[in-house]
Short mmCIF file of C-alpha atoms in Angstrom, two decimals:
data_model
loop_
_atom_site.label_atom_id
_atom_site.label_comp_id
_atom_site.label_asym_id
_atom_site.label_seq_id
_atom_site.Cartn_x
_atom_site.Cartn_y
_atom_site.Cartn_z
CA UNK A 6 -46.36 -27.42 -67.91
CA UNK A 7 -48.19 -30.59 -66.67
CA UNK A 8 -49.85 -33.29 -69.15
CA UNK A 9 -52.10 -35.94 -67.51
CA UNK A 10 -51.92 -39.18 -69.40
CA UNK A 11 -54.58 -41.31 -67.82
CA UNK A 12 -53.78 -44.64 -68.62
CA UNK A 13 -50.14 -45.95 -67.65
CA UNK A 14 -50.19 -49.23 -70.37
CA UNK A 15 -48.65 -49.02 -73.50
CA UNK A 16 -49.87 -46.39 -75.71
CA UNK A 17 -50.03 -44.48 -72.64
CA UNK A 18 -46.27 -45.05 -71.42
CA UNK A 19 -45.43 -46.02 -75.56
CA UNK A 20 -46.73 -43.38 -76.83
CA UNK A 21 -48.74 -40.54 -75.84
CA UNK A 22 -46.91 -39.90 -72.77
CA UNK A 23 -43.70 -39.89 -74.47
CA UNK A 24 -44.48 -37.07 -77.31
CA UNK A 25 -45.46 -34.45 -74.23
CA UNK A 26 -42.14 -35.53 -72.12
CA UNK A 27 -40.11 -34.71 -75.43
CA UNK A 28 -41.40 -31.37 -75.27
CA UNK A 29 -40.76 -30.14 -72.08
CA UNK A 30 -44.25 -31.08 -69.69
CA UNK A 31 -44.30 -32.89 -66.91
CA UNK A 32 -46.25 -36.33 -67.30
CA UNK A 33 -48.45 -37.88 -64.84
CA UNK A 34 -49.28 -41.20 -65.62
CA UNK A 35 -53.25 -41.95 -63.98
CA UNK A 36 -53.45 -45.87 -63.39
CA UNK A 37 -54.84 -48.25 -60.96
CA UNK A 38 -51.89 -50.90 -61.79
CA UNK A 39 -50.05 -49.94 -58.09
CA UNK A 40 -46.43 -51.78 -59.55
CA UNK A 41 -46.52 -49.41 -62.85
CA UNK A 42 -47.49 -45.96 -60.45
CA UNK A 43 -44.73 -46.97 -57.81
CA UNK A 44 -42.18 -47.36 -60.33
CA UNK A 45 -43.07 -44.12 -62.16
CA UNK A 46 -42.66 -42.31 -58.58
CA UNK A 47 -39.40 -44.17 -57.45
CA UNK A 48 -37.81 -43.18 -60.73
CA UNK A 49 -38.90 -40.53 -62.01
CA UNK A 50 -38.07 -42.26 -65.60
CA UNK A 51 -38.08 -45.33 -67.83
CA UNK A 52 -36.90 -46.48 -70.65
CA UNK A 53 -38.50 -47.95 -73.91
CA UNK A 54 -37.05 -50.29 -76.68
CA UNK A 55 -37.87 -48.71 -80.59
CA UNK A 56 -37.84 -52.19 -82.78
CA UNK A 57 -36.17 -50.64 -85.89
CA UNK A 58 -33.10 -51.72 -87.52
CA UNK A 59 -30.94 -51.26 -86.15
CA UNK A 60 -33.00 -51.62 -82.06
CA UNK A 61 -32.07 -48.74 -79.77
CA UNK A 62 -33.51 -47.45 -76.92
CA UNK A 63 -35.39 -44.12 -75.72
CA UNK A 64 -35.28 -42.68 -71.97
CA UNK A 65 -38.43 -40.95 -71.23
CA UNK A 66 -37.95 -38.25 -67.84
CA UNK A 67 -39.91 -36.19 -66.09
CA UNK A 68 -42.54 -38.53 -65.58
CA UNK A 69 -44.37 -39.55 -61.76
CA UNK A 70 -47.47 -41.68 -60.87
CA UNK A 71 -51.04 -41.03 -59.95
CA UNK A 72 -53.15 -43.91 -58.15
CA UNK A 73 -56.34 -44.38 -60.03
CA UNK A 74 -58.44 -45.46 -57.47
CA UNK A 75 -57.15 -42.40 -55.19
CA UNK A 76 -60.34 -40.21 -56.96
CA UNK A 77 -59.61 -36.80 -54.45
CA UNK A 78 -55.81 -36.97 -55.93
CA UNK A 79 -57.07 -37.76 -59.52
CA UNK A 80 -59.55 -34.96 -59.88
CA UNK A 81 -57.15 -32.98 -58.12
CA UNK A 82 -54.64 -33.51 -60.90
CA UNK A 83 -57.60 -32.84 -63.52
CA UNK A 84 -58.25 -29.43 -62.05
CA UNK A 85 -54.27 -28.14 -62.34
CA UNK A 86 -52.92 -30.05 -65.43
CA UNK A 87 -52.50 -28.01 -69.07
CA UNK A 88 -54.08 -30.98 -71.16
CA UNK A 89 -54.90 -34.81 -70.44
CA UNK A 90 -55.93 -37.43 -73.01
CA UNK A 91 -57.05 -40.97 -72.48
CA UNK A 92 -55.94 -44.10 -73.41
CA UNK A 93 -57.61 -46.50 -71.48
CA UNK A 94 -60.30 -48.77 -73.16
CA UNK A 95 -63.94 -47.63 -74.04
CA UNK A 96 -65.44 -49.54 -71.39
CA UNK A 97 -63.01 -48.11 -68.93
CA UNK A 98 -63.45 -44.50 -70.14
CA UNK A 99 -66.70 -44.97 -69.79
CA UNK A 100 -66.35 -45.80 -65.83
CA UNK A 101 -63.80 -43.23 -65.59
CA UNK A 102 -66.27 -40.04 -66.87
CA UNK A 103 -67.76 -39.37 -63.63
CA UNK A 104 -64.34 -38.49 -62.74
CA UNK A 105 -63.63 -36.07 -65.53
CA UNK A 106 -66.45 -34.44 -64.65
CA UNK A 107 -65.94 -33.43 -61.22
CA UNK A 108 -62.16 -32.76 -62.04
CA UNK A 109 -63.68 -30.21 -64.65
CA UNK A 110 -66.24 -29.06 -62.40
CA UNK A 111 -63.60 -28.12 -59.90
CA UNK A 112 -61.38 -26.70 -62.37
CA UNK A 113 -64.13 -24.67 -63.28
CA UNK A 114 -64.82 -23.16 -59.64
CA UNK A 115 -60.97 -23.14 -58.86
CA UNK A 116 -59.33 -21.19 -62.16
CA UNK A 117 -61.50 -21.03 -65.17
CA UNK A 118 -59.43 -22.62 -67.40
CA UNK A 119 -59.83 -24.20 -70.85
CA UNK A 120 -59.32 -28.38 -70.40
CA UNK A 121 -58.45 -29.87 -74.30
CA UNK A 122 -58.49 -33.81 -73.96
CA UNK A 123 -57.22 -35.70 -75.80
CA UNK A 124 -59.41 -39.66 -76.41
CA UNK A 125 -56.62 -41.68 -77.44
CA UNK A 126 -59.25 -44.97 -77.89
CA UNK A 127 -60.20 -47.06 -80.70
CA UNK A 128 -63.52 -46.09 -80.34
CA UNK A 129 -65.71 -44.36 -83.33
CA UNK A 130 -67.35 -41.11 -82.49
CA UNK A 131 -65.63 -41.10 -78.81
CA UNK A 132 -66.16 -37.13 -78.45
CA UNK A 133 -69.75 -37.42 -78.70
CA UNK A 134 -69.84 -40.20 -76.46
CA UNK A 135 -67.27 -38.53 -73.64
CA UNK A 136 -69.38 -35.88 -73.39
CA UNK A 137 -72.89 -37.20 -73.21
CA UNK A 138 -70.69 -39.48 -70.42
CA UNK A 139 -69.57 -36.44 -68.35
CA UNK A 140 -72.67 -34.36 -68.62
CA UNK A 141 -75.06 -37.71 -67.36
CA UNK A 142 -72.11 -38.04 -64.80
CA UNK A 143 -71.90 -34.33 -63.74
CA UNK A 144 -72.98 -33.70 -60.09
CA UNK A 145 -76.66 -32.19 -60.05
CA UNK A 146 -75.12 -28.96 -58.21
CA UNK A 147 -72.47 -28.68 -60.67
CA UNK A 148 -74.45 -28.57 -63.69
CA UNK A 149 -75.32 -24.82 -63.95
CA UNK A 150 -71.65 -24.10 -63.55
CA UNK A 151 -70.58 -26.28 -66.53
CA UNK A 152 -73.40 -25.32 -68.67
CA UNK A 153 -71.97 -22.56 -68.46
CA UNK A 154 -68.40 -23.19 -69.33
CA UNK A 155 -68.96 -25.89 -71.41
CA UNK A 156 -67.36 -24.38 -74.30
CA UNK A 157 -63.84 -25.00 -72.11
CA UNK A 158 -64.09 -28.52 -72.47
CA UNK A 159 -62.38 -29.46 -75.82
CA UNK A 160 -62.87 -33.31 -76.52
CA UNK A 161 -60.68 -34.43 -79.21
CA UNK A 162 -60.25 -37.43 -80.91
CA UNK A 163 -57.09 -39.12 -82.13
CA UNK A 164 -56.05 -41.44 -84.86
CA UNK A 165 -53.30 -43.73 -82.84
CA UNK A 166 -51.16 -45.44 -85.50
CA UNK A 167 -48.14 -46.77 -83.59
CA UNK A 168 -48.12 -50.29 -82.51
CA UNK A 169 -46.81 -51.07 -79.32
CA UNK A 170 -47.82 -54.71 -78.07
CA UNK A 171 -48.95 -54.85 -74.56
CA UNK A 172 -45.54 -55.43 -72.59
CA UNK A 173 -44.39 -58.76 -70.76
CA UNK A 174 -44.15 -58.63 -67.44
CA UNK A 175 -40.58 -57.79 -66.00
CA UNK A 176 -40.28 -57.67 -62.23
CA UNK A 177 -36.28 -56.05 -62.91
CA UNK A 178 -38.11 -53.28 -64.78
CA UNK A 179 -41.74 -53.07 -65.33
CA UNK A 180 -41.69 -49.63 -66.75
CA UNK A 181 -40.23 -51.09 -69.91
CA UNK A 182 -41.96 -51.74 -73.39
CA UNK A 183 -40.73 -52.24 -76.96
CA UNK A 184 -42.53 -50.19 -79.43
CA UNK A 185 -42.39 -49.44 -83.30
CA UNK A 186 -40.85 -46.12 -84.96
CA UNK A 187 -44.03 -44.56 -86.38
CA UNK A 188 -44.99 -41.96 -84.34
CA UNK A 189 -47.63 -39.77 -85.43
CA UNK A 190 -50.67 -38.69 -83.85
CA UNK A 191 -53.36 -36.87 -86.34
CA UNK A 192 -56.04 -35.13 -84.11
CA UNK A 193 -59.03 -33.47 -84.42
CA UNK A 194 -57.76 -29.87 -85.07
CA UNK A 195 -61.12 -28.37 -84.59
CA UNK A 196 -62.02 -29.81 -81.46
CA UNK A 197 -59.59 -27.94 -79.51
CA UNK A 198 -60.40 -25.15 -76.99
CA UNK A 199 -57.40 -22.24 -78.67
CA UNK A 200 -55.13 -23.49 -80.53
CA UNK A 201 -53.10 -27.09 -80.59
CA UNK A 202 -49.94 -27.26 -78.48
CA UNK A 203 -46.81 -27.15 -80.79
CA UNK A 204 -45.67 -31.32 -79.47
CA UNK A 205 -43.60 -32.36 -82.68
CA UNK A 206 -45.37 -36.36 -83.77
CA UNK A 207 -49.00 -34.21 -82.88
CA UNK A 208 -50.98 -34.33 -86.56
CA UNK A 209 -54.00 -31.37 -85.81
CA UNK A 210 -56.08 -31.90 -89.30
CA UNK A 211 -59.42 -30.43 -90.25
CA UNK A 212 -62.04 -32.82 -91.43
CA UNK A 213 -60.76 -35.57 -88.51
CA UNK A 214 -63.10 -37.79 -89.95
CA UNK A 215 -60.72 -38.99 -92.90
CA UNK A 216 -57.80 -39.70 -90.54
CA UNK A 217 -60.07 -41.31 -88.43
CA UNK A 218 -61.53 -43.73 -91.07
CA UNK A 219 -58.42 -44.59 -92.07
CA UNK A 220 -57.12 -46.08 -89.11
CA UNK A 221 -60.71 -47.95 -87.91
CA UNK A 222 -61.01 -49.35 -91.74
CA UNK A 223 -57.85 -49.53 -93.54
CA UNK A 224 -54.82 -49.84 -90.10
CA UNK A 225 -57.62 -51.35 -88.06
CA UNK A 226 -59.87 -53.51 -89.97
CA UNK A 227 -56.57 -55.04 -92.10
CA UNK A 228 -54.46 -56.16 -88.74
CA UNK A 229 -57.67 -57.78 -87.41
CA UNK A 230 -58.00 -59.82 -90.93
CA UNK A 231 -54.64 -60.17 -90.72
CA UNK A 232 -54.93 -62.12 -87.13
CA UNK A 233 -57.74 -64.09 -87.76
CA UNK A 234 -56.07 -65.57 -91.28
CA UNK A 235 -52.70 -66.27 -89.49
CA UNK A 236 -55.10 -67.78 -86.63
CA UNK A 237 -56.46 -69.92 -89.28
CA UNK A 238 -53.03 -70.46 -90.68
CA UNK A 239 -51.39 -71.49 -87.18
CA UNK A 240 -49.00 -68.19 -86.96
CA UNK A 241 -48.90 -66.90 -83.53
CA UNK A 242 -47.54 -63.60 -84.10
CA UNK A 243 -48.73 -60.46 -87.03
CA UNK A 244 -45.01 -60.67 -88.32
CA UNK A 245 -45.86 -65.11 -88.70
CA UNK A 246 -48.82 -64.45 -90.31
CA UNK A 247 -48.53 -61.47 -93.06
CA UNK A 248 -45.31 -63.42 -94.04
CA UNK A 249 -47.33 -65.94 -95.80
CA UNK A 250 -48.01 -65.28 -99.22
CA UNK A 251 -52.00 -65.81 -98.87
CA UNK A 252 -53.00 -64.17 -95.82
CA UNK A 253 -50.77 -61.54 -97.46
CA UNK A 254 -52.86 -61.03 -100.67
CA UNK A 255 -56.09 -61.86 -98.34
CA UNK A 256 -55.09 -58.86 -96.20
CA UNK A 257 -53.86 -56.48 -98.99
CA UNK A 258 -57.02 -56.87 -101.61
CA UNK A 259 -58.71 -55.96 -98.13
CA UNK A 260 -56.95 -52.79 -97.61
CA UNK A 261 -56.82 -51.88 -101.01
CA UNK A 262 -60.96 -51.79 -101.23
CA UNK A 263 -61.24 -49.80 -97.77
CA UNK A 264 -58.62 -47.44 -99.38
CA UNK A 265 -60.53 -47.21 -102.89
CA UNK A 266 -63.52 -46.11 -100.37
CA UNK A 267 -61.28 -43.68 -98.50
CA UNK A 268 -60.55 -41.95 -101.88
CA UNK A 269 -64.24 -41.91 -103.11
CA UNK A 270 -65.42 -40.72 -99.64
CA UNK A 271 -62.96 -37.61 -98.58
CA UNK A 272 -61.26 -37.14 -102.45
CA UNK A 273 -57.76 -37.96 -101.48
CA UNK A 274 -55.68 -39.18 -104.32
CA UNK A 275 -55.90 -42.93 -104.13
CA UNK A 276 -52.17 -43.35 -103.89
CA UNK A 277 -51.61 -41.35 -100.81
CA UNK A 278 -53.96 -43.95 -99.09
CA UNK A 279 -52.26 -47.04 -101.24
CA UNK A 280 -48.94 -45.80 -99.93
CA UNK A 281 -50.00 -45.80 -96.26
CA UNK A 282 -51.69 -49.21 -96.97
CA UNK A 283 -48.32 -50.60 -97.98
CA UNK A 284 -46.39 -48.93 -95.34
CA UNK A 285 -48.81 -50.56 -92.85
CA UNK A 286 -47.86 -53.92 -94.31
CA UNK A 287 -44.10 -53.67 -93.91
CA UNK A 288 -45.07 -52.49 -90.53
CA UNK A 289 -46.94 -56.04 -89.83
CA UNK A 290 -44.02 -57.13 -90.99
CA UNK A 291 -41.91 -56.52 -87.80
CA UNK A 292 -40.44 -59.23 -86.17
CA UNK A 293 -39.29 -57.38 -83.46
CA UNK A 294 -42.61 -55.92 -81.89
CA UNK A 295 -44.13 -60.39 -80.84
CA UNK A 296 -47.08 -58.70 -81.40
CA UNK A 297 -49.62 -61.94 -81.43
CA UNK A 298 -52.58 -63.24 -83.41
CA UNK A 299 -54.35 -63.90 -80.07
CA UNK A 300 -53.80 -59.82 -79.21
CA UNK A 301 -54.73 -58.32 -82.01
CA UNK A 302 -57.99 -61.00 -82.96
CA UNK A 303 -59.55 -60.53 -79.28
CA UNK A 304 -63.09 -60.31 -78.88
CA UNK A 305 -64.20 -60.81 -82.15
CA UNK A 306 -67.96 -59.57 -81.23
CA UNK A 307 -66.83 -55.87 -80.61
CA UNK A 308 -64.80 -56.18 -84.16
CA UNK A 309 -68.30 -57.32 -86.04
CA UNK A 310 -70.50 -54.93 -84.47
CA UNK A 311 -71.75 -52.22 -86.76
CA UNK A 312 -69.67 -49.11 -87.32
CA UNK A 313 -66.60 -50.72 -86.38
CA UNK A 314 -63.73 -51.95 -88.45
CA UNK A 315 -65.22 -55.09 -90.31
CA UNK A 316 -68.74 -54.19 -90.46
CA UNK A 317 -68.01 -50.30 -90.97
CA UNK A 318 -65.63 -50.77 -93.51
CA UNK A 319 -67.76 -53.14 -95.66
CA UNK A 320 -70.78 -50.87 -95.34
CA UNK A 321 -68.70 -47.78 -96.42
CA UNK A 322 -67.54 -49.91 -99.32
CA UNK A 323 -71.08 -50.77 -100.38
CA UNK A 324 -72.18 -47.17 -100.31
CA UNK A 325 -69.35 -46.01 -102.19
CA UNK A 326 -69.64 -48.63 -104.92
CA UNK A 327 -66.83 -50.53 -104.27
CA UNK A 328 -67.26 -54.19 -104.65
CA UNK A 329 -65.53 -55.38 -100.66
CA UNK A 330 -65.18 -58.86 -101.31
CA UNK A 331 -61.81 -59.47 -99.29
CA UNK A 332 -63.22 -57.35 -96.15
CA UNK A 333 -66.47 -59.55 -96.42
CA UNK A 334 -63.81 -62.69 -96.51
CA UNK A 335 -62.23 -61.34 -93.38
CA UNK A 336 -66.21 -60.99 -91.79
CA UNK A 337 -66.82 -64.14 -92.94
CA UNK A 338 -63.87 -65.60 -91.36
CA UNK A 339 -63.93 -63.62 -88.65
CA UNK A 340 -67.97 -65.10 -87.78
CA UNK A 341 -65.85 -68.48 -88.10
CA UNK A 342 -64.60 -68.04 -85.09
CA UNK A 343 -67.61 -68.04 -83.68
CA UNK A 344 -69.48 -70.00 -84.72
CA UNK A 345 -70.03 -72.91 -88.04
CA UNK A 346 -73.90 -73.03 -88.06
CA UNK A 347 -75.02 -70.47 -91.15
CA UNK A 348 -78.20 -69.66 -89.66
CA UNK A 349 -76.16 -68.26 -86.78
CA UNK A 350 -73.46 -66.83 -88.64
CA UNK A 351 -76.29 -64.67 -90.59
CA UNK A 352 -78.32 -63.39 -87.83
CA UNK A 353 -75.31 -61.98 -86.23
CA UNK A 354 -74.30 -60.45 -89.81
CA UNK A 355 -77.24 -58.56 -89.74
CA UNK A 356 -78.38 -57.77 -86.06
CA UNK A 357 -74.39 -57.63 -84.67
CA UNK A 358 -72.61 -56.17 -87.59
CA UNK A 359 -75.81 -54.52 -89.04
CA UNK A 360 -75.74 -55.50 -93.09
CA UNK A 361 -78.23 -55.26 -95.42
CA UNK A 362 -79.30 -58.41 -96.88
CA UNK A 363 -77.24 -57.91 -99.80
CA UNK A 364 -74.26 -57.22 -97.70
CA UNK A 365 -75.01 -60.52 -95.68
CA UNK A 366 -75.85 -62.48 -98.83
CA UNK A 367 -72.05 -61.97 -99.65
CA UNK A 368 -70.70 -62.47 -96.18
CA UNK A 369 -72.41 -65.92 -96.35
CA UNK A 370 -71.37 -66.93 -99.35
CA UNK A 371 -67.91 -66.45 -98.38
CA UNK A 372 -68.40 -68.26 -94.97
CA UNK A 373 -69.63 -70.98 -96.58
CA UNK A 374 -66.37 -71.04 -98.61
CA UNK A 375 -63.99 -70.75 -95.23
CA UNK A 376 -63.41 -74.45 -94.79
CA UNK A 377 -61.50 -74.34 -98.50
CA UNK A 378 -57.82 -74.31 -98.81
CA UNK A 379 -56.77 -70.84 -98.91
CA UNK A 380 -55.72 -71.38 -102.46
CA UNK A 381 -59.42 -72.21 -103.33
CA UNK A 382 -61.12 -69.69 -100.98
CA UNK A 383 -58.43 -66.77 -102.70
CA UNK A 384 -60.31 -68.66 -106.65
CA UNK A 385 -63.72 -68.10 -105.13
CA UNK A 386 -63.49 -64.94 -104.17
CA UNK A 387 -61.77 -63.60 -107.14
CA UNK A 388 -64.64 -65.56 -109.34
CA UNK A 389 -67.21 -63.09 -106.95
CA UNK A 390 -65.34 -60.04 -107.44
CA UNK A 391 -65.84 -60.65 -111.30
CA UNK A 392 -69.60 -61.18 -110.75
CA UNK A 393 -70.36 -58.76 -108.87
CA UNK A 394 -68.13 -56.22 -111.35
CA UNK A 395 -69.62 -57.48 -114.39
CA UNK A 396 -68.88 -56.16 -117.60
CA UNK A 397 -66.11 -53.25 -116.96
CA UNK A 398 -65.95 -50.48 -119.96
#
């Protein structure tokens, strides 16, 4: 059995690669980084550092290279493998669809054969997306033929929950990364083409949707708040910043209104969600992973935009009736690092992030507020939570 992982960095070779290897397939790392596919092929292995306590250390074999830019030998590989997923970057899967689709298209002509994919991206609705991608991409000859089979082609999305910082260079083994213990991977059970493969860590679960809110706008949408409070704080790393007391309670009254919405939304006890909340605290937590501030706060812009964690969560929260105050802190602060000038700040609320005027009226109030002492800002937006609550029977 052969599983195509296209994308060599470190979910890729952290990760997804890893829970296929354990299971028997063959893994074929796609990348264009010529150091990482070299290795792969001179070894045939590497190794990778779990930061528990106590550390150890997992071999992962049975693995080779692909060269990304080598697009004969990469459709090639699409055409023969069992399943591929995709962990590359939106804007890079984006680039890399034409490919898909002539790998498909050839698969097609040459066997017939289902292809499931797996989109391993932190990117909201990716299925749709892939596909209108690969059928815009797909060869004007080839498009009877996939018409045709286009029921083959399962897209499905995934939730990814482990956190595996991108590695640090080592020229003594650049195959090497540290990454956390978690290591489940919920996936959109219904997307598939037959049934899931039996790979022990794979989650299949029917309605996706709830597993994949939860990491965008509780996992997602708390580490970024997280970041940009320790940024504001002078932490450099996750572990730095959640370890002080009031980007803690910042980050947790955040998670606990996008998991209050989570509840409403897909009626899972509130607990379950809590429970994974606080698990993804004591995860932050980990000293071991040097996962930075600067990492996990990067472009900003794509983290406001509408849909996405900040923006999405706090609109979910509004149309649920729950009152988001802290996630509207973590927008507010968030815009901070953009820019000070309010009438700024509030146009991109509304045409980046896309809030009502209600939603921006509270965003700005809180910016306003994000020069106080975190002390005062944490009084303020308590007092705004009880206004906005009112009288509670």
């Amino acid at each position: 059995m052969k599983f195509l992982m296209y994308g060599a960095g470190s979910i890729g070779r952290g990760f997804i690669g890893p829970l296929f290897s354990n299971c028997g397939y063959e893994v074929a790392f796609i990348d264009v980084n010529r150091k990482i596919i070299d290795a792969l092929n001179a070894y045939g292995k590497y190794q990778y550092t779990v930061a528990a306590d106590p550390v150890y250390d997992v071999l992962v074999k049975n693995v080779r290279g692909v060269d990304g830019a080598d697009e004969a030998a990469v459709i090639e590989e699409i055409a023969g493998c069992d399943m591929i997923a995709t962990s590359l970057g939106a804007s890079v899967l984006k680039k890399v669809a034409p490919t898909i689709a002539k790998g498909f298209s050839l698969r097609m002509r040459k066997n017939g054969r289902p292809l499931n994919l797996l989109i391993c991206e932190n990117l909201k609705d990716s299925a749709h997306l892939l596909r209108g991608w690969i059928e815009d991409a797909m060869p004007s000859a080839d498009k009877p033929l996939v018409h045709e089979h286009a029921g083959k082609l399962g897209l499905i999305e995934a939730a990814v929950g482990r956190m595996v910082p991108v590695a640090v260079q080592n020229d003594d083994d650049p195959l090497h990364l540290t990454v956390e213990a978690y290591g489940f991977l919920p996936v959109d059970k219904a997307a598939f083409v037959e049934e899931p493969p039996a790979v022990k860590g794979l989650v299949p679960h029917t309605p996706f949707a709830f597993y994949e809110e939860r990491k965008l706008y509780l996992h997602n949408m708390g580490h970024a708040i997280c970041a940009y409070f320790g940024e504001r704080n002078g932490a450099k790393t996750i572990a730095e910043a959640i370890s002080l007391l009031s980007v803690r309670l910042f980050v947790q009254g955040a998670m606990t209104e996008a998991a209050a919405m989570l509840s409403i939304k897909y009626s899972v006890p509130f607990t379950r969600i809590f429970d994974h909340a606080e698990d993804l605290l004591l995860r932050f937590e980990n000293a071991y992973l040097h996962d930075t501030c600067a990492r996990v706060g990067r472009d900003p812009m794509r983290k406001l935009k509408a849909g996405d964690r900040l923006a999405g969560a706090l609109s979910e929260c509004f149309r649920h009736q729950v009152y988001p105050v802290y996630i509207a802190l973590g927008f507010a602060v968030t815009l901070r690092t953009l820019t000070d000038d309010v009438n700024e700040a509030a146009s991109l609320a509304r045409n980046t992030g896309g809030l009502t005027e209600e939603q921006t009226a509270l965003v700005m109030k809180l910016f306003e507020a994000a020069d106080l002492p975190d002390g005062e800002l944490f009084q303020k937006a308590e007092r705004i939570k009880r206004e906005l609550r009112g009288n509670i029977v």
